[in-house]
PDB file of C-alpha atoms and ligand atoms in Angstrom:
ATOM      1  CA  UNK A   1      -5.564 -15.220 -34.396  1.00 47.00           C
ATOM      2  CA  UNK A   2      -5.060 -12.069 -32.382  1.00 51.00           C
ATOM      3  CA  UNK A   3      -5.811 -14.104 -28.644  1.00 54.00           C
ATOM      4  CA  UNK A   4      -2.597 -15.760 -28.896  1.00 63.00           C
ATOM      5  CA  UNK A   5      -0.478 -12.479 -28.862  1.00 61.00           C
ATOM      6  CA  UNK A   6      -2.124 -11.766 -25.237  1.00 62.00           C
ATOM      7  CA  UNK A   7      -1.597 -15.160 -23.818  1.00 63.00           C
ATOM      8  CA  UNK A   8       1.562 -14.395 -22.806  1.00 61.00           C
ATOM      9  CA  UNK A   9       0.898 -11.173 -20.580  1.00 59.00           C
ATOM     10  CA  UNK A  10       0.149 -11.828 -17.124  1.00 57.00           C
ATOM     11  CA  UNK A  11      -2.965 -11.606 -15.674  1.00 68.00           C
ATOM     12  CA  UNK A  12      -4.184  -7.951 -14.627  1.00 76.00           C
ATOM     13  CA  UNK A  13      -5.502  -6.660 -11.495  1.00 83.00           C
ATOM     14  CA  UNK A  14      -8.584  -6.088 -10.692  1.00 92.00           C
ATOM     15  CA  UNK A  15     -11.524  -6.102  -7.894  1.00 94.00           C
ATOM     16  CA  UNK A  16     -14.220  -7.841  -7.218  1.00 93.00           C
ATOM     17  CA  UNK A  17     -16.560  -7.108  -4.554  1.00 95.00           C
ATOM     18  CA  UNK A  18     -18.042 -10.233  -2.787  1.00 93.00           C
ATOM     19  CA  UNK A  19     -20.836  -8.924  -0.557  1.00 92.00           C
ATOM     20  CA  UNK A  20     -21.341  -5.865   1.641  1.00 94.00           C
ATOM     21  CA  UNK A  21     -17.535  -5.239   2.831  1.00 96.00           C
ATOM     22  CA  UNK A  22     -15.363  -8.172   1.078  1.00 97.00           C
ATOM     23  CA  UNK A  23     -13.820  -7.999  -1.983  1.00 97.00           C
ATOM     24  CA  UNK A  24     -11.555  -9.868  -4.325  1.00 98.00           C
ATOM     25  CA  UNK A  25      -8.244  -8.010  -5.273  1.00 98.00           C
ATOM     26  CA  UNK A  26      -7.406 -10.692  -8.301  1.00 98.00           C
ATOM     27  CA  UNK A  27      -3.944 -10.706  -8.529  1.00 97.00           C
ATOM     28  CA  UNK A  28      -2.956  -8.396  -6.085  1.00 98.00           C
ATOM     29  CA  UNK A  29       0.009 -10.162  -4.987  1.00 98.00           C
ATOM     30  CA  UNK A  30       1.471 -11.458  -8.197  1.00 97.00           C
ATOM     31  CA  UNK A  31       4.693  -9.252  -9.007  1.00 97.00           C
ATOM     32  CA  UNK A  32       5.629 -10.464  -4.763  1.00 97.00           C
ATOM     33  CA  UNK A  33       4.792 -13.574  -4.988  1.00 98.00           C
ATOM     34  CA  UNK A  34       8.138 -15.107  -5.574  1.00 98.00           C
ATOM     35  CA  UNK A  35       9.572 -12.973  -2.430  1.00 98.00           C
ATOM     36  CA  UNK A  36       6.488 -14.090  -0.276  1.00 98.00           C
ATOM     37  CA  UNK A  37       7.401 -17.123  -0.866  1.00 98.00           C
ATOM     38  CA  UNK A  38      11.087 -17.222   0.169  1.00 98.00           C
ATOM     39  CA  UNK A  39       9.633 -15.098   3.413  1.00 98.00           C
ATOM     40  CA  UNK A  40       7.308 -18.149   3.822  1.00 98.00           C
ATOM     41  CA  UNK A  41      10.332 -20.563   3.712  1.00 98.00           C
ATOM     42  CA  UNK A  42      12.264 -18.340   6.534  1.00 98.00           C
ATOM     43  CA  UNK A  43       9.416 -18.128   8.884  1.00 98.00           C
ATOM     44  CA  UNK A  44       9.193 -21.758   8.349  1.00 98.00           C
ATOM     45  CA  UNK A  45      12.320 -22.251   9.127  1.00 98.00           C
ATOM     46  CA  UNK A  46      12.191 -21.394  13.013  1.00 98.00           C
ATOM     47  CA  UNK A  47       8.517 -22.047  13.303  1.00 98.00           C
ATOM     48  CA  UNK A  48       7.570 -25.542  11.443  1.00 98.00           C
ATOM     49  CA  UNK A  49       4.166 -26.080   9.745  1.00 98.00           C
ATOM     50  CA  UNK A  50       2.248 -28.600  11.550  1.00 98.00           C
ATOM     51  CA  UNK A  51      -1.168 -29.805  11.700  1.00 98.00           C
ATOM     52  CA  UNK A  52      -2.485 -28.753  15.074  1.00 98.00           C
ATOM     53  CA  UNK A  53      -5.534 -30.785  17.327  1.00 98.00           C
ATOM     54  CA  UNK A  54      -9.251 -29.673  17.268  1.00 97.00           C
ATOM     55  CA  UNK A  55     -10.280 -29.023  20.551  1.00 97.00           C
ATOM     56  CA  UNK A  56     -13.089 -31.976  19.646  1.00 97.00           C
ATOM     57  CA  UNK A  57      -9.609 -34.423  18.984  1.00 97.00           C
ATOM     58  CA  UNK A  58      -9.057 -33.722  15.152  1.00 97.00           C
ATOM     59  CA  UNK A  59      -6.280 -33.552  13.421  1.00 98.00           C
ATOM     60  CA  UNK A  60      -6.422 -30.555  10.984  1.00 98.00           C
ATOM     61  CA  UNK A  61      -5.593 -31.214   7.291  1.00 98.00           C
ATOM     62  CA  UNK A  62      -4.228 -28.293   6.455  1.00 98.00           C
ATOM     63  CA  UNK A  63      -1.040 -27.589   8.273  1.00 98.00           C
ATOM     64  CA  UNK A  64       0.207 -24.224  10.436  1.00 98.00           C
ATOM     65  CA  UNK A  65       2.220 -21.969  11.566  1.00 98.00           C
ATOM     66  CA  UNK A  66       2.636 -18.184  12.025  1.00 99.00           C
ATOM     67  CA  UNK A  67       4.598 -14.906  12.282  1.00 99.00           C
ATOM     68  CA  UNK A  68       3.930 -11.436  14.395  1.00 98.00           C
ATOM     69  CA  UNK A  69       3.455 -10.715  18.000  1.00 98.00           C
ATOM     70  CA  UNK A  70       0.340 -13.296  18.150  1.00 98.00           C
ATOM     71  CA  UNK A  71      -0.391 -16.741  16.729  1.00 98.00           C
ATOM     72  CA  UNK A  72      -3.373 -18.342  16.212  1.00 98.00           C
ATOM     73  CA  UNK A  73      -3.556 -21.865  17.622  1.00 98.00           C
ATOM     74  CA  UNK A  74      -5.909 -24.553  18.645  1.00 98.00           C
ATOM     75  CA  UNK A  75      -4.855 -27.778  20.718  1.00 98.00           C
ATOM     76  CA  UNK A  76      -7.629 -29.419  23.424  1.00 97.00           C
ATOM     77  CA  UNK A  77      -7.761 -26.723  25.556  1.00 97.00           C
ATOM     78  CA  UNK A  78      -9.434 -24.595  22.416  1.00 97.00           C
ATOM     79  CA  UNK A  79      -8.796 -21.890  19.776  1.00 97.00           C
ATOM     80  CA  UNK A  80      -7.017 -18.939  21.184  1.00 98.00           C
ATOM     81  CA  UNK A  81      -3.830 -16.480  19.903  1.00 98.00           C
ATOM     82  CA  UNK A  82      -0.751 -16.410  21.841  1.00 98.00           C
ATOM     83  CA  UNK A  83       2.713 -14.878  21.796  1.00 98.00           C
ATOM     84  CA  UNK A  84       4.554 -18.198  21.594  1.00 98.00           C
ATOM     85  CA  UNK A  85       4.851 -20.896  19.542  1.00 98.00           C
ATOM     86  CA  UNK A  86       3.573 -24.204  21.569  1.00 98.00           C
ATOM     87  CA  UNK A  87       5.620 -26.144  19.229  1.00 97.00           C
ATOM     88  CA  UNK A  88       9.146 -24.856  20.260  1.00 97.00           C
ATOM     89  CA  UNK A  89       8.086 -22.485  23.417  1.00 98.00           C
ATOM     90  CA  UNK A  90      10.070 -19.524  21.413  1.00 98.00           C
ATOM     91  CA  UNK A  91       8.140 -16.242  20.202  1.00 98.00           C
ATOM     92  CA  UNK A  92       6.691 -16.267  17.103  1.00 98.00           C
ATOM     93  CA  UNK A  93       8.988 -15.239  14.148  1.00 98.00           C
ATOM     94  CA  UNK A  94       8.698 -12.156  13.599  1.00 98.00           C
ATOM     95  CA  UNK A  95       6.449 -10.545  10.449  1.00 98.00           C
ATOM     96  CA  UNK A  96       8.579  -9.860   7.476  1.00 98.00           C
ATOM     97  CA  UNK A  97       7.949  -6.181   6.826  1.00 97.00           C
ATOM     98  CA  UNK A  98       6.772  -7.643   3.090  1.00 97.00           C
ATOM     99  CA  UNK A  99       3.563  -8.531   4.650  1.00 98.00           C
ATOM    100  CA  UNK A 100       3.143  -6.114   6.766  1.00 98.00           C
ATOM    101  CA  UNK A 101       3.395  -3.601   3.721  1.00 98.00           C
ATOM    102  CA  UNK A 102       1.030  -5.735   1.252  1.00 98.00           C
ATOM    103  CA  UNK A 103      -1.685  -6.403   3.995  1.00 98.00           C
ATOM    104  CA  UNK A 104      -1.338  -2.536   4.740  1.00 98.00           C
ATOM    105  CA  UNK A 105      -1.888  -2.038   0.594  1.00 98.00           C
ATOM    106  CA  UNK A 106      -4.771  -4.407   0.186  1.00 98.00           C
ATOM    107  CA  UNK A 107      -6.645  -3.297   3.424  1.00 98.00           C
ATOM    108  CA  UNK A 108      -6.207   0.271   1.650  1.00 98.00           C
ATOM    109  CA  UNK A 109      -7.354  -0.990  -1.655  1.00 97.00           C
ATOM    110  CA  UNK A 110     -10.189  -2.389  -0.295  1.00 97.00           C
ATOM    111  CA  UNK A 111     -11.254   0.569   1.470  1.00 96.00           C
ATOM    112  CA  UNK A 112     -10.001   0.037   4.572  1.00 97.00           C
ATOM    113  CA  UNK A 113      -7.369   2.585   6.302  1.00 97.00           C
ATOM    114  CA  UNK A 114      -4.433   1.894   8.685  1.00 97.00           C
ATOM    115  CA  UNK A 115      -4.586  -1.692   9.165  1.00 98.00           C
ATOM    116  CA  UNK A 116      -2.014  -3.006  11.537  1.00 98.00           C
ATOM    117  CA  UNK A 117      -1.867  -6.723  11.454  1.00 98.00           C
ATOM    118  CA  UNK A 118      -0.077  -8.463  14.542  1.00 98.00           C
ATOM    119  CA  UNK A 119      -0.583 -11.798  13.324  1.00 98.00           C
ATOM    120  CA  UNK A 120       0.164 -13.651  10.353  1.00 99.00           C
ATOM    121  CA  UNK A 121      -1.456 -17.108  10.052  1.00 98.00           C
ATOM    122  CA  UNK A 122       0.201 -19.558   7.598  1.00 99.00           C
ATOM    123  CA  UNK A 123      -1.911 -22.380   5.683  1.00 98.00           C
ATOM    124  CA  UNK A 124      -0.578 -25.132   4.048  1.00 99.00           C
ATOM    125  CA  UNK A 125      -2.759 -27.314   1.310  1.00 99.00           C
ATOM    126  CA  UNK A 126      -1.773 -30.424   0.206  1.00 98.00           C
ATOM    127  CA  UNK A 127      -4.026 -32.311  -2.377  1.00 98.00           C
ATOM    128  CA  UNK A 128      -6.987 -33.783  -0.368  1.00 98.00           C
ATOM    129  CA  UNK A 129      -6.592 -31.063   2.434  1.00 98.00           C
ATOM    130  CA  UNK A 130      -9.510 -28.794   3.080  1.00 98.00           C
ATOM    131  CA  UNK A 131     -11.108 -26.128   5.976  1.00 98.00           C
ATOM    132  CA  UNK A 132     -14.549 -26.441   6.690  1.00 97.00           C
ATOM    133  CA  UNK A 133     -17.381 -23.701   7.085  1.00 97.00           C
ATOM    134  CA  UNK A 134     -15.900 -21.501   9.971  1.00 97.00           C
ATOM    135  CA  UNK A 135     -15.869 -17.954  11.903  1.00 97.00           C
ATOM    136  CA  UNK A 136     -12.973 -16.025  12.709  1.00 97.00           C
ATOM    137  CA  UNK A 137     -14.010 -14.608  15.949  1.00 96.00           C
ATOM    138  CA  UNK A 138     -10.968 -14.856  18.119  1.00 96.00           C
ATOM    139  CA  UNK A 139     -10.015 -11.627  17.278  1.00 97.00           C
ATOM    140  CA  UNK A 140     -10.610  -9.056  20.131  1.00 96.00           C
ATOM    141  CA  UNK A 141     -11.813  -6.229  17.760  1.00 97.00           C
ATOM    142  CA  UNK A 142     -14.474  -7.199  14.884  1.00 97.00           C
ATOM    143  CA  UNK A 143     -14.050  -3.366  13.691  1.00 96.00           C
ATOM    144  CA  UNK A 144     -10.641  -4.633  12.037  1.00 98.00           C
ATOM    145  CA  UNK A 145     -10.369  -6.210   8.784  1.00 98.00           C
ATOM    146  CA  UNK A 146      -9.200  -9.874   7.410  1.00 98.00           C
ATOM    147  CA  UNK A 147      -6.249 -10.210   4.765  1.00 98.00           C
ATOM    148  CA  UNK A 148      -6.281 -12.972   3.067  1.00 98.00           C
ATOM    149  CA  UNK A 149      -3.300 -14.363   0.272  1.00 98.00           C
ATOM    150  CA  UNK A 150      -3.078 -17.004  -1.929  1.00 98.00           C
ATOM    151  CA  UNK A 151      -0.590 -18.669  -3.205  1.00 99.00           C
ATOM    152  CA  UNK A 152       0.604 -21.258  -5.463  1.00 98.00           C
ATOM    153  CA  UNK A 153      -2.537 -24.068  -6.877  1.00 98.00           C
ATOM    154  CA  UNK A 154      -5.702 -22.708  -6.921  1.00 98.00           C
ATOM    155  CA  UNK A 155      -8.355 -23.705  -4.272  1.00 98.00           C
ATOM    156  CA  UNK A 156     -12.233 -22.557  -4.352  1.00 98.00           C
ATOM    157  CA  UNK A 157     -12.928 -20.659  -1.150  1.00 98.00           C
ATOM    158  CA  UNK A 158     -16.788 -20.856  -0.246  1.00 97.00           C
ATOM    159  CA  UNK A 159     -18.053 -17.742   1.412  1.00 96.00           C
ATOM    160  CA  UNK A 160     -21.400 -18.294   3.195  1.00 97.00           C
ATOM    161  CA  UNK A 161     -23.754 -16.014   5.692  1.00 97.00           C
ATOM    162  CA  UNK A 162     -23.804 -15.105   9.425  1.00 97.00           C
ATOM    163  CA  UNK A 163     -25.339 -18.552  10.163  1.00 98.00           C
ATOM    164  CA  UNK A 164     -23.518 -21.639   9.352  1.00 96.00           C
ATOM    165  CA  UNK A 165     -26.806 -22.980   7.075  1.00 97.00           C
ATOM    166  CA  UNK A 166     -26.764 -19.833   4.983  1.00 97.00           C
ATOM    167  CA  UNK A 167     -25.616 -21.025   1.769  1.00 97.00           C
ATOM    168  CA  UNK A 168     -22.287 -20.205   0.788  1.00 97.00           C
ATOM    169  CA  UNK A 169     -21.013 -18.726  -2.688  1.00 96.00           C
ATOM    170  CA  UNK A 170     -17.902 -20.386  -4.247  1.00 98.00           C
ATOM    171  CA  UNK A 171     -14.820 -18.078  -5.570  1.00 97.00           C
ATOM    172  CA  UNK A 172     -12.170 -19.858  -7.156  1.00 98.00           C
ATOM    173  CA  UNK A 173      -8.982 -18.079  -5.694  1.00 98.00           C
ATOM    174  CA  UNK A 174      -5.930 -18.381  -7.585  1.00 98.00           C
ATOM    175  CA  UNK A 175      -2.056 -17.776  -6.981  1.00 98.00           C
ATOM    176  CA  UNK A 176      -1.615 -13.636  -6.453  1.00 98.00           C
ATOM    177  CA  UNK A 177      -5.218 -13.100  -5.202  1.00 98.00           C
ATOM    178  CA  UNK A 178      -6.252 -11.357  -2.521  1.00 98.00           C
ATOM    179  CA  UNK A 179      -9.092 -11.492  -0.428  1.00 98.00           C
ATOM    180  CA  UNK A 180     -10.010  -8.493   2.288  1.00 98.00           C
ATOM    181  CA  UNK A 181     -12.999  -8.401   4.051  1.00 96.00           C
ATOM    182  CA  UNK A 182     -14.489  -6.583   7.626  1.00 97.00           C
ATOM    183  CA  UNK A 183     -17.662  -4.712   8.207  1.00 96.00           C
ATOM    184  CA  UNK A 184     -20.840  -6.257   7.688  1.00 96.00           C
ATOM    185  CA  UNK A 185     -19.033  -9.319   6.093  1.00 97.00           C
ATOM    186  CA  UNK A 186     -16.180  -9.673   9.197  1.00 97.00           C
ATOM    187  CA  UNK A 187     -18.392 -12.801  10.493  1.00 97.00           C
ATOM    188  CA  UNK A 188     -19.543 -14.720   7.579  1.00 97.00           C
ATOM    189  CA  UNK A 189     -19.003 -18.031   7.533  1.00 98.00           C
ATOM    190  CA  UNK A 190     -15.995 -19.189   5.216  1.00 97.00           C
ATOM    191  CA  UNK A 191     -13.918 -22.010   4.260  1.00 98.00           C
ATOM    192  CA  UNK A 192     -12.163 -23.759   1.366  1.00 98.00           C
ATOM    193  CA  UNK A 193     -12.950 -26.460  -0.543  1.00 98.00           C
ATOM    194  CA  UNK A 194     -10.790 -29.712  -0.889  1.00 98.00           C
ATOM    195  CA  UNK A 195      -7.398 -29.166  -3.029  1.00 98.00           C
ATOM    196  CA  UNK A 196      -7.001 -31.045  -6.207  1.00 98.00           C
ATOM    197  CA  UNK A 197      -4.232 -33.049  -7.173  1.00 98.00           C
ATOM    198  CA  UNK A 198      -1.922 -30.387  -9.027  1.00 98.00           C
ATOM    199  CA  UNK A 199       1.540 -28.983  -9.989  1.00 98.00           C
ATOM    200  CA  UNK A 200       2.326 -25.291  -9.915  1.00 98.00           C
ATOM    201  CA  UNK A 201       5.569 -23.469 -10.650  1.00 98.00           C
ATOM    202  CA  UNK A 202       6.570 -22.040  -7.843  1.00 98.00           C
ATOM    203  CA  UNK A 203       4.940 -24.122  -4.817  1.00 98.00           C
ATOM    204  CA  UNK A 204       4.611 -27.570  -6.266  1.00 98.00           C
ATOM    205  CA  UNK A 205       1.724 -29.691  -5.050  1.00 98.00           C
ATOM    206  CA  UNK A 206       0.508 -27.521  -2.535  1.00 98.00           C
ATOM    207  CA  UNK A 207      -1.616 -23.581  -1.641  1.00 99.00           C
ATOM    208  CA  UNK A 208      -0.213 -21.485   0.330  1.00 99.00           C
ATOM    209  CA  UNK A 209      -2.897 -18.961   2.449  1.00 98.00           C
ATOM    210  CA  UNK A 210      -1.627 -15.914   4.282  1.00 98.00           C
ATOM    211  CA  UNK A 211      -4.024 -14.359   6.371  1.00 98.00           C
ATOM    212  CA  UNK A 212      -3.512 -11.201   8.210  1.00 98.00           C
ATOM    213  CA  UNK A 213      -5.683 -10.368  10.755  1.00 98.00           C
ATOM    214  CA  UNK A 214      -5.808  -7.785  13.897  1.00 98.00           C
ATOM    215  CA  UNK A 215      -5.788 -10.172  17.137  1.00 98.00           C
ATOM    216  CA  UNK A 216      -5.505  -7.519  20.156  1.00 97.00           C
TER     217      UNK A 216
HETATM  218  C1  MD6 B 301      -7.999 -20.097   3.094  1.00 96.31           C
HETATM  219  N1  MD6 B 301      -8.975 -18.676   4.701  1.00 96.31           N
HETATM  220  O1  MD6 B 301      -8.197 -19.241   2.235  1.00 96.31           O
HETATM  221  C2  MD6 B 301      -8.641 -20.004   4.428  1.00 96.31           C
HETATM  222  N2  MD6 B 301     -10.381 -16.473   7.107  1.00 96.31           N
HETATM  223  O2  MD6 B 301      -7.278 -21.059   2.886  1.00 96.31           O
HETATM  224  C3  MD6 B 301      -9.643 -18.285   5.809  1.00 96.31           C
HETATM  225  O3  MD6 B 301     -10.034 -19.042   6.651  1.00 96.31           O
HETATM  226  C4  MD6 B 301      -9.917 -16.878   5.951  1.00 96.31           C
HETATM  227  O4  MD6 B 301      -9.254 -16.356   3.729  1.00 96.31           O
HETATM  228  C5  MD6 B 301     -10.686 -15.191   7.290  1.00 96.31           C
HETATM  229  C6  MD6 B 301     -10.512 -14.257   6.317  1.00 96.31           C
HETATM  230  C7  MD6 B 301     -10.021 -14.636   5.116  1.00 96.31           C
HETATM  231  C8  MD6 B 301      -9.709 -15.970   4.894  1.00 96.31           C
HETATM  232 FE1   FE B 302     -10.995 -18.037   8.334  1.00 96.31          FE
END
């Protein structure tokens, strides 16, 4: 009888820690997440999502692009960040100040102080699409924190060890949540699960992940 009068009221933030380091900010990103969005669309724009090569001759699922000084790519010749876009040979768009400001917030939330990102990775999910158990070690200095935003359906992330057979943990991670991790936790193994079919109000058929990281 009384639930009902709360099910209107949007979700409220609050934190999670994960392990030694990473932590959940649930809905940290709600109340932006229409303007994200839009900034998304822009960035888009000039620098199209794509699904880039393996360097073992996959095609990735989920599709790419990025903002900042750096982006993160991967083609034959291997994993790497660079300042232009291989796609169009043009710079990278640059990083709305919007995410620069709510990476800079969540980093600080989380406990972490004057994080700088100069890249922005953009992930797109489509139903079926998934990223397998990974590192993200191409990042010159491990002292620096990951920002991570989703948006739009939800997607269970898994969040394993420092050795690829360590079992992971799965978070469900839903539209407005953030994700920060660094320290002990900077070189877990992570990844997301496959997306399920799905409709949601402001992205359609698809998840959206931001992540904000601290290349050079
Ligand atoms: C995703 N995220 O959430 C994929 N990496 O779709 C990542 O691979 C990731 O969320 C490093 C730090 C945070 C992340
Ligand atoms: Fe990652």
């Amino acid at each position: 009888m009384t639930a009902d009068l709360f099910d209107d009221l949007p979700a409220q933030p609050s934190s999670e820690a994960i392990a030694d380091g990473a932590v959940v900010l649930r809905q940290f990103a709600s109340t932006q997440a229409e303007a994200l969005l839009a900034a998304i669309n822009r960035v888009n724009a000039s620098a199209p999502l794509r699904h880039m090569q393996t360097p073992g001759g996959h095609t990735m699922s989920v599709a790419m692009s990025c903002c900042g000084e750096l982006g993160w790519v991967t083609d034959a010749r291997g994993y790497r960040y660079q300042s232009t876009d291989p796609h169009t040979g043009e710079p990278w768009p640059t990083m709305p100040d919007s995410f620069r400001e709510l990476a800079g917030d969540a980093a600080q939330a989380a406990g972490y102080r004057d994080f700088r990102p100069d890249a922005c990775l953009i992930n797109r999910y489509e139903p079926g699409a998934k990223m397998g158990l990974h590192q993200d070690k191409d990042e010159s200095d491990f002292d620096q924190p990951i920002v991570s935003v989703s948006l739009g359906l939800p997607q269970v992330f898994q969040f394993g060890g420092l050795k690829r057979s360590d079992r992971p943990v799965k978070i469900p991670l839903a539209h407005g949540d953030v994700v920060v991790w660094g320290g002990a936790a900077r070189l877990r193994y992570h990844g997301v699960l496959t997306l399920k079919n799905g409709s949601h109000p402001l992205t359609g058929a698809c998840r959206y992940n931001l992540t904000f990281r601290r290349a050079r």
